[in-house]
Amino acid sequence: MKYSSIFLLFILFIFSSCQKEIGGEGEAGIAQDFMLEKFNDVQAKGIFKLLLIENDSAYVSVQTHQNLIENINIYVQRGTLHIEEKQPVSSFESYVVYLYYNDLKKVEIQEKVLCEPADKIIQDKLELKAYGDAKFDAFDIETEELSLRAENSSSIRIKGLAKNAKFKAKNQAQINATEMRARVVDLDLAGEAEVQASIEDEIKGRVLDNSVIRYTGNPQKNIEVKDHAQVVKE
């Protein structure tokens, strides 16, 4: 029993050591480019800023510290670009990731990634997903079909134009689309999620638990409201 306890403590020590955060050394002035295979979707996980830039050719440029350049893992698998840290870093300023793309359908961010576009994103269909404490900020879009999903304590702030939009949010997530004109919005809200939107023609779906939808405009309403959920016209 004694040896089992010692072995268990040893394993826990090794595990905690592997998970220990690392910090950058010196100035974050090192830049390295990564050429990519073709992709349409992006999945980013970690603690860094991700800047989206439309370009004729697709590649990733990472600005970071010399000792951290090998800590970021970038690869394409089945049409999805993955950007993730091998080991957690101690500071949000450790990385800035510039993603140059020529076609973008879906972006998913996790943990504490902050994602922003350099310019307006124009696509027929666009899907954004945020988990953990991740944030989509200052997104300017123009699309026929928009799908937003936010969970945990994540947030999405978006503006522009969408013909049809689906908003799914739960836990303490927030979606702010007051500066985006949407004709039809389909809601699926739960937990303590909060959504703000500007809706022209129709608002539908369901609002459950303690979630809230605050909206402007005069759309037709076809909403299932349960528990202590609120539908507030402003």
PDB file of C-alpha atoms in Angstrom:
ATOM      1  CA  MET A   1       0.000   0.000   0.000  1.00  0.00           C
ATOM      2  CA  LYS A   2       2.865   2.332   0.883  1.00  0.00           C
ATOM      3  CA  TYR A   3       4.568   1.800  -2.496  1.00  0.00           C
ATOM      4  CA  SER A   4       1.246   2.297  -4.333  1.00  0.00           C
ATOM      5  CA  SER A   5       0.780   5.673  -2.640  1.00  0.00           C
ATOM      6  CA  ILE A   6       4.326   6.747  -3.510  1.00  0.00           C
ATOM      7  CA  PHE A   7       3.844   5.682  -7.136  1.00  0.00           C
ATOM      8  CA  LEU A   8       0.548   7.601  -7.327  1.00  0.00           C
ATOM      9  CA  LEU A   9       2.170  10.763  -5.956  1.00  0.00           C
ATOM     10  CA  PHE A  10       4.982  10.388  -8.502  1.00  0.00           C
ATOM     11  CA  ILE A  11       2.480  10.149 -11.372  1.00  0.00           C
ATOM     12  CA  LEU A  12       0.595  13.214 -10.123  1.00  0.00           C
ATOM     13  CA  PHE A  13       3.865  15.146  -9.873  1.00  0.00           C
ATOM     14  CA  ILE A  14       4.810  14.256 -13.441  1.00  0.00           C
ATOM     15  CA  PHE A  15       1.350  15.222 -14.688  1.00  0.00           C
ATOM     16  CA  SER A  16       1.376  18.588 -12.902  1.00  0.00           C
ATOM     17  CA  SER A  17       4.870  19.295 -14.207  1.00  0.00           C
ATOM     18  CA  CYS A  18       3.742  18.616 -17.767  1.00  0.00           C
ATOM     19  CA  GLN A  19       0.809  21.016 -17.299  1.00  0.00           C
ATOM     20  CA  LYS A  20       2.890  23.822 -15.812  1.00  0.00           C
ATOM     21  CA  GLU A  21       2.524  27.122 -17.617  1.00  0.00           C
ATOM     22  CA  ILE A  22       5.530  28.491 -19.462  1.00  0.00           C
ATOM     23  CA  GLY A  23       6.434  32.117 -20.073  1.00  0.00           C
ATOM     24  CA  GLY A  24       8.113  33.965 -22.887  1.00  0.00           C
ATOM     25  CA  GLU A  25      11.734  35.067 -22.644  1.00  0.00           C
ATOM     26  CA  GLY A  26      12.790  38.433 -24.034  1.00  0.00           C
ATOM     27  CA  GLU A  27      10.728  40.487 -26.503  1.00  0.00           C
ATOM     28  CA  ALA A  28       7.953  38.871 -28.548  1.00  0.00           C
ATOM     29  CA  GLY A  29       9.617  39.873 -31.802  1.00  0.00           C
ATOM     30  CA  ILE A  30      10.160  36.494 -33.447  1.00  0.00           C
ATOM     31  CA  ALA A  31       7.953  35.824 -36.504  1.00  0.00           C
ATOM     32  CA  GLN A  32       7.640  32.498 -38.271  1.00  0.00           C
ATOM     33  CA  ASP A  33       5.443  31.586 -41.251  1.00  0.00           C
ATOM     34  CA  PHE A  34       3.702  28.240 -41.744  1.00  0.00           C
ATOM     35  CA  MET A  35       2.547  27.298 -45.253  1.00  0.00           C
ATOM     36  CA  LEU A  36      -0.712  25.356 -45.300  1.00  0.00           C
ATOM     37  CA  GLU A  37      -2.678  22.781 -47.220  1.00  0.00           C
ATOM     38  CA  LYS A  38      -6.156  23.759 -48.397  1.00  0.00           C
ATOM     39  CA  PHE A  39      -8.696  24.321 -45.599  1.00  0.00           C
ATOM     40  CA  ASN A  40     -12.135  25.883 -45.100  1.00  0.00           C
ATOM     41  CA  ASP A  41     -12.544  25.472 -41.340  1.00  0.00           C
ATOM     42  CA  VAL A  42     -10.442  26.660 -38.406  1.00  0.00           C
ATOM     43  CA  GLN A  43     -10.174  25.348 -34.846  1.00  0.00           C
ATOM     44  CA  ALA A  44      -8.042  27.373 -32.418  1.00  0.00           C
ATOM     45  CA  LYS A  45      -7.372  26.489 -28.788  1.00  0.00           C
ATOM     46  CA  GLY A  46      -5.210  28.211 -26.183  1.00  0.00           C
ATOM     47  CA  ILE A  47      -4.408  31.693 -24.908  1.00  0.00           C
ATOM     48  CA  PHE A  48      -3.609  33.984 -27.841  1.00  0.00           C
ATOM     49  CA  LYS A  49      -4.975  36.546 -30.265  1.00  0.00           C
ATOM     50  CA  LEU A  50      -6.047  35.243 -33.681  1.00  0.00           C
ATOM     51  CA  LEU A  51      -6.300  37.809 -36.471  1.00  0.00           C
ATOM     52  CA  LEU A  52      -8.094  36.768 -39.701  1.00  0.00           C
ATOM     53  CA  ILE A  53      -6.841  38.338 -42.940  1.00  0.00           C
ATOM     54  CA  GLU A  54      -8.263  37.567 -46.389  1.00  0.00           C
ATOM     55  CA  ASN A  55      -5.498  36.811 -48.886  1.00  0.00           C
ATOM     56  CA  ASP A  56      -4.858  35.099 -52.234  1.00  0.00           C
ATOM     57  CA  SER A  57      -2.738  32.406 -50.582  1.00  0.00           C
ATOM     58  CA  ALA A  58      -3.311  30.752 -47.208  1.00  0.00           C
ATOM     59  CA  TYR A  59      -0.680  30.657 -44.486  1.00  0.00           C
ATOM     60  CA  VAL A  60      -0.158  31.367 -40.784  1.00  0.00           C
ATOM     61  CA  SER A  61       2.341  33.841 -39.361  1.00  0.00           C
ATOM     62  CA  VAL A  62       3.100  33.596 -35.644  1.00  0.00           C
ATOM     63  CA  GLN A  63       4.706  36.407 -33.662  1.00  0.00           C
ATOM     64  CA  THR A  64       6.059  35.236 -30.333  1.00  0.00           C
ATOM     65  CA  HIS A  65       9.122  34.786 -28.113  1.00  0.00           C
ATOM     66  CA  GLN A  66      12.128  32.756 -29.264  1.00  0.00           C
ATOM     67  CA  ASN A  67      11.570  30.051 -26.655  1.00  0.00           C
ATOM     68  CA  LEU A  68       7.867  29.634 -27.521  1.00  0.00           C
ATOM     69  CA  ILE A  69       7.970  29.229 -31.294  1.00  0.00           C
ATOM     70  CA  GLU A  70       8.124  25.432 -30.952  1.00  0.00           C
ATOM     71  CA  ASN A  71       5.251  25.418 -28.460  1.00  0.00           C
ATOM     72  CA  ILE A  72       2.533  26.118 -31.011  1.00  0.00           C
ATOM     73  CA  ASN A  73       1.143  23.277 -33.090  1.00  0.00           C
ATOM     74  CA  ILE A  74      -0.286  24.100 -36.547  1.00  0.00           C
ATOM     75  CA  TYR A  75      -1.599  21.481 -38.946  1.00  0.00           C
ATOM     76  CA  VAL A  76      -4.438  20.750 -41.405  1.00  0.00           C
ATOM     77  CA  GLN A  77      -6.499  17.604 -40.988  1.00  0.00           C
ATOM     78  CA  ARG A  78      -9.478  16.715 -43.190  1.00  0.00           C
ATOM     79  CA  GLY A  79      -9.981  20.306 -44.340  1.00  0.00           C
ATOM     80  CA  THR A  80      -9.712  21.838 -40.855  1.00  0.00           C
ATOM     81  CA  LEU A  81      -6.804  24.027 -39.774  1.00  0.00           C
ATOM     82  CA  HIS A  82      -5.823  23.368 -36.158  1.00  0.00           C
ATOM     83  CA  ILE A  83      -3.916  25.969 -34.128  1.00  0.00           C
ATOM     84  CA  GLU A  84      -3.134  24.975 -30.550  1.00  0.00           C
ATOM     85  CA  GLU A  85      -0.527  25.205 -27.816  1.00  0.00           C
ATOM     86  CA  LYS A  86       1.431  22.120 -26.830  1.00  0.00           C
ATOM     87  CA  GLN A  87       1.806  23.438 -23.289  1.00  0.00           C
ATOM     88  CA  PRO A  88      -0.164  26.243 -21.575  1.00  0.00           C
ATOM     89  CA  VAL A  89       1.453  29.689 -21.542  1.00  0.00           C
ATOM     90  CA  SER A  90       1.327  32.171 -18.686  1.00  0.00           C
ATOM     91  CA  SER A  91       0.353  35.280 -20.640  1.00  0.00           C
ATOM     92  CA  PHE A  92      -2.142  36.258 -23.329  1.00  0.00           C
ATOM     93  CA  GLU A  93       0.576  38.393 -24.938  1.00  0.00           C
ATOM     94  CA  SER A  94       2.781  35.352 -25.563  1.00  0.00           C
ATOM     95  CA  TYR A  95       1.449  34.879 -29.106  1.00  0.00           C
ATOM     96  CA  VAL A  96      -0.193  36.822 -31.906  1.00  0.00           C
ATOM     97  CA  VAL A  97      -1.353  34.523 -34.706  1.00  0.00           C
ATOM     98  CA  TYR A  98      -2.047  36.025 -38.137  1.00  0.00           C
ATOM     99  CA  LEU A  99      -4.167  33.720 -40.285  1.00  0.00           C
ATOM    100  CA  TYR A 100      -4.189  34.534 -43.998  1.00  0.00           C
ATOM    101  CA  TYR A 101      -7.094  32.742 -45.700  1.00  0.00           C
ATOM    102  CA  ASN A 102      -8.753  32.641 -49.122  1.00  0.00           C
ATOM    103  CA  ASP A 103     -11.927  30.738 -48.167  1.00  0.00           C
ATOM    104  CA  LEU A 104     -13.459  30.468 -44.725  1.00  0.00           C
ATOM    105  CA  LYS A 105     -16.626  28.589 -43.736  1.00  0.00           C
ATOM    106  CA  LYS A 106     -16.308  27.854 -40.018  1.00  0.00           C
ATOM    107  CA  VAL A 107     -14.213  29.120 -37.104  1.00  0.00           C
ATOM    108  CA  GLU A 108     -14.216  27.473 -33.681  1.00  0.00           C
ATOM    109  CA  ILE A 109     -12.279  28.941 -30.744  1.00  0.00           C
ATOM    110  CA  GLN A 110     -11.690  27.469 -27.283  1.00  0.00           C
ATOM    111  CA  GLU A 111     -10.202  28.372 -23.888  1.00  0.00           C
ATOM    112  CA  LYS A 112      -9.106  32.054 -24.066  1.00  0.00           C
ATOM    113  CA  VAL A 113      -8.569  32.703 -27.757  1.00  0.00           C
ATOM    114  CA  LEU A 114      -9.520  36.225 -28.890  1.00  0.00           C
ATOM    115  CA  CYS A 115     -10.460  36.210 -32.583  1.00  0.00           C
ATOM    116  CA  GLU A 116     -10.857  39.337 -34.721  1.00  0.00           C
ATOM    117  CA  PRO A 117     -11.057  39.918 -38.490  1.00  0.00           C
ATOM    118  CA  ALA A 118      -8.912  42.549 -40.203  1.00  0.00           C
ATOM    119  CA  ASP A 119     -11.711  43.326 -42.705  1.00  0.00           C
ATOM    120  CA  LYS A 120     -15.341  42.448 -43.433  1.00  0.00           C
ATOM    121  CA  ILE A 121     -15.920  38.732 -44.028  1.00  0.00           C
ATOM    122  CA  ILE A 122     -18.214  38.061 -47.007  1.00  0.00           C
ATOM    123  CA  GLN A 123     -19.387  34.453 -47.384  1.00  0.00           C
ATOM    124  CA  ASP A 124     -22.578  32.662 -48.455  1.00  0.00           C
ATOM    125  CA  LYS A 125     -22.465  30.665 -45.223  1.00  0.00           C
ATOM    126  CA  LEU A 126     -20.529  31.367 -42.037  1.00  0.00           C
ATOM    127  CA  GLU A 127     -20.388  29.470 -38.745  1.00  0.00           C
ATOM    128  CA  LEU A 128     -18.750  30.750 -35.544  1.00  0.00           C
ATOM    129  CA  LYS A 129     -18.401  28.696 -32.343  1.00  0.00           C
ATOM    130  CA  ALA A 130     -16.939  29.848 -29.013  1.00  0.00           C
ATOM    131  CA  TYR A 131     -16.262  27.807 -25.862  1.00  0.00           C
ATOM    132  CA  GLY A 132     -14.630  28.443 -22.490  1.00  0.00           C
ATOM    133  CA  ASP A 133     -13.664  32.112 -22.151  1.00  0.00           C
ATOM    134  CA  ALA A 134     -13.018  32.575 -25.878  1.00  0.00           C
ATOM    135  CA  LYS A 135     -14.207  35.730 -27.664  1.00  0.00           C
ATOM    136  CA  PHE A 136     -15.148  36.723 -31.183  1.00  0.00           C
ATOM    137  CA  ASP A 137     -14.832  40.508 -31.202  1.00  0.00           C
ATOM    138  CA  ALA A 138     -15.579  43.244 -33.752  1.00  0.00           C
ATOM    139  CA  PHE A 139     -16.718  40.770 -36.423  1.00  0.00           C
ATOM    140  CA  ASP A 140     -18.074  42.554 -39.499  1.00  0.00           C
ATOM    141  CA  ILE A 141     -19.847  40.079 -41.769  1.00  0.00           C
ATOM    142  CA  GLU A 142     -22.116  39.806 -44.794  1.00  0.00           C
ATOM    143  CA  THR A 143     -23.749  36.426 -45.364  1.00  0.00           C
ATOM    144  CA  GLU A 144     -26.909  34.609 -46.411  1.00  0.00           C
ATOM    145  CA  GLU A 145     -26.699  31.980 -43.671  1.00  0.00           C
ATOM    146  CA  LEU A 146     -25.119  32.687 -40.275  1.00  0.00           C
ATOM    147  CA  SER A 147     -24.749  30.245 -37.389  1.00  0.00           C
ATOM    148  CA  LEU A 148     -23.453  31.385 -33.982  1.00  0.00           C
ATOM    149  CA  ARG A 149     -22.849  29.112 -31.005  1.00  0.00           C
ATOM    150  CA  ALA A 150     -21.529  30.283 -27.633  1.00  0.00           C
ATOM    151  CA  GLU A 151     -21.103  28.215 -24.468  1.00  0.00           C
ATOM    152  CA  ASN A 152     -19.575  28.510 -20.982  1.00  0.00           C
ATOM    153  CA  SER A 153     -18.403  32.133 -20.454  1.00  0.00           C
ATOM    154  CA  SER A 154     -17.609  32.877 -24.086  1.00  0.00           C
ATOM    155  CA  SER A 155     -18.888  35.867 -26.040  1.00  0.00           C
ATOM    156  CA  ILE A 156     -19.535  36.946 -29.624  1.00  0.00           C
ATOM    157  CA  ARG A 157     -19.824  40.551 -30.795  1.00  0.00           C
ATOM    158  CA  ILE A 158     -20.853  40.873 -34.421  1.00  0.00           C
ATOM    159  CA  LYS A 159     -22.124  43.443 -36.904  1.00  0.00           C
ATOM    160  CA  GLY A 160     -23.061  43.582 -40.564  1.00  0.00           C
ATOM    161  CA  LEU A 161     -25.843  41.789 -42.461  1.00  0.00           C
ATOM    162  CA  ALA A 162     -27.309  38.263 -42.355  1.00  0.00           C
ATOM    163  CA  LYS A 163     -30.420  37.038 -44.150  1.00  0.00           C
ATOM    164  CA  ASN A 164     -30.991  34.018 -41.895  1.00  0.00           C
ATOM    165  CA  ALA A 165     -29.277  33.606 -38.521  1.00  0.00           C
ATOM    166  CA  LYS A 166     -29.201  30.841 -35.922  1.00  0.00           C
ATOM    167  CA  PHE A 167     -28.111  31.770 -32.401  1.00  0.00           C
ATOM    168  CA  LYS A 168     -27.377  28.999 -29.899  1.00  0.00           C
ATOM    169  CA  ALA A 169     -26.120  29.971 -26.456  1.00  0.00           C
ATOM    170  CA  LYS A 170     -26.044  28.444 -22.986  1.00  0.00           C
ATOM    171  CA  ASN A 171     -24.361  28.690 -19.571  1.00  0.00           C
ATOM    172  CA  GLN A 172     -23.212  32.326 -19.114  1.00  0.00           C
ATOM    173  CA  ALA A 173     -22.441  32.970 -22.776  1.00  0.00           C
ATOM    174  CA  GLN A 174     -23.296  36.252 -24.492  1.00  0.00           C
ATOM    175  CA  ILE A 175     -24.039  37.183 -28.105  1.00  0.00           C
ATOM    176  CA  ASN A 176     -24.221  40.858 -29.052  1.00  0.00           C
ATOM    177  CA  ALA A 177     -25.651  41.393 -32.544  1.00  0.00           C
ATOM    178  CA  THR A 178     -27.269  44.803 -32.050  1.00  0.00           C
ATOM    179  CA  GLU A 179     -25.209  46.242 -34.933  1.00  0.00           C
ATOM    180  CA  MET A 180     -26.109  43.412 -37.309  1.00  0.00           C
ATOM    181  CA  ARG A 181     -29.258  43.488 -39.419  1.00  0.00           C
ATOM    182  CA  ALA A 182     -30.882  40.053 -39.490  1.00  0.00           C
ATOM    183  CA  ARG A 183     -34.106  39.244 -41.311  1.00  0.00           C
ATOM    184  CA  VAL A 184     -34.880  35.957 -39.558  1.00  0.00           C
ATOM    185  CA  VAL A 185     -33.359  34.755 -36.270  1.00  0.00           C
ATOM    186  CA  ASP A 186     -33.774  31.210 -34.912  1.00  0.00           C
ATOM    187  CA  LEU A 187     -32.951  30.985 -31.191  1.00  0.00           C
ATOM    188  CA  ASP A 188     -31.893  28.129 -28.920  1.00  0.00           C
ATOM    189  CA  LEU A 189     -31.041  29.665 -25.534  1.00  0.00           C
ATOM    190  CA  ALA A 190     -30.578  28.022 -22.136  1.00  0.00           C
ATOM    191  CA  GLY A 191     -28.871  28.525 -18.787  1.00  0.00           C
ATOM    192  CA  GLU A 192     -28.151  32.198 -18.123  1.00  0.00           C
ATOM    193  CA  ALA A 193     -27.208  33.055 -21.694  1.00  0.00           C
ATOM    194  CA  GLU A 194     -28.019  36.512 -23.011  1.00  0.00           C
ATOM    195  CA  VAL A 195     -28.530  37.568 -26.633  1.00  0.00           C
ATOM    196  CA  GLN A 196     -29.033  41.054 -28.029  1.00  0.00           C
ATOM    197  CA  ALA A 197     -30.140  41.404 -31.645  1.00  0.00           C
ATOM    198  CA  SER A 198     -31.717  43.621 -34.284  1.00  0.00           C
ATOM    199  CA  ILE A 199     -34.386  41.579 -36.123  1.00  0.00           C
ATOM    200  CA  GLU A 200     -36.459  42.664 -39.112  1.00  0.00           C
ATOM    201  CA  ASP A 201     -38.919  39.926 -40.175  1.00  0.00           C
ATOM    202  CA  GLU A 202     -39.166  36.970 -37.796  1.00  0.00           C
ATOM    203  CA  ILE A 203     -37.878  35.704 -34.455  1.00  0.00           C
ATOM    204  CA  LYS A 204     -38.436  32.039 -33.600  1.00  0.00           C
ATOM    205  CA  GLY A 205     -37.054  29.125 -31.578  1.00  0.00           C
ATOM    206  CA  ARG A 206     -36.912  28.565 -27.833  1.00  0.00           C
ATOM    207  CA  VAL A 207     -35.711  30.465 -24.761  1.00  0.00           C
ATOM    208  CA  LEU A 208     -35.275  28.348 -21.631  1.00  0.00           C
ATOM    209  CA  ASP A 209     -34.092  28.476 -17.989  1.00  0.00           C
ATOM    210  CA  ASN A 210     -32.897  32.000 -17.056  1.00  0.00           C
ATOM    211  CA  SER A 211     -31.772  33.037 -20.519  1.00  0.00           C
ATOM    212  CA  VAL A 212     -32.727  36.365 -22.108  1.00  0.00           C
ATOM    213  CA  ILE A 213     -33.248  37.659 -25.637  1.00  0.00           C
ATOM    214  CA  ARG A 214     -33.328  41.432 -26.011  1.00  0.00           C
ATOM    215  CA  TYR A 215     -34.237  42.686 -29.466  1.00  0.00           C
ATOM    216  CA  THR A 216     -35.132  45.721 -31.519  1.00  0.00           C
ATOM    217  CA  GLY A 217     -37.376  45.798 -34.582  1.00  0.00           C
ATOM    218  CA  ASN A 218     -40.911  44.557 -35.234  1.00  0.00           C
ATOM    219  CA  PRO A 219     -40.549  40.920 -36.260  1.00  0.00           C
ATOM    220  CA  GLN A 220     -43.218  38.235 -36.122  1.00  0.00           C
ATOM    221  CA  LYS A 221     -42.727  36.084 -33.023  1.00  0.00           C
ATOM    222  CA  ASN A 222     -42.914  32.319 -32.787  1.00  0.00           C
ATOM    223  CA  ILE A 223     -40.965  31.609 -29.605  1.00  0.00           C
ATOM    224  CA  GLU A 224     -41.265  28.923 -26.950  1.00  0.00           C
ATOM    225  CA  VAL A 225     -40.532  30.514 -23.572  1.00  0.00           C
ATOM    226  CA  LYS A 226     -40.115  28.352 -20.454  1.00  0.00           C
ATOM    227  CA  ASP A 227     -38.986  28.598 -16.844  1.00  0.00           C
ATOM    228  CA  HIS A 228     -37.738  32.115 -15.979  1.00  0.00           C
ATOM    229  CA  ALA A 229     -36.592  33.013 -19.488  1.00  0.00           C
ATOM    230  CA  GLN A 230     -37.303  36.464 -20.881  1.00  0.00           C
ATOM    231  CA  VAL A 231     -38.109  37.919 -24.304  1.00  0.00           C
ATOM    232  CA  VAL A 232     -37.616  41.687 -24.123  1.00  0.00           C
ATOM    233  CA  LYS A 233     -38.399  44.188 -26.871  1.00  0.00           C
ATOM    234  CA  GLU A 234     -36.264  47.322 -26.548  1.00  0.00           C
TER     235      GLU A 234
END
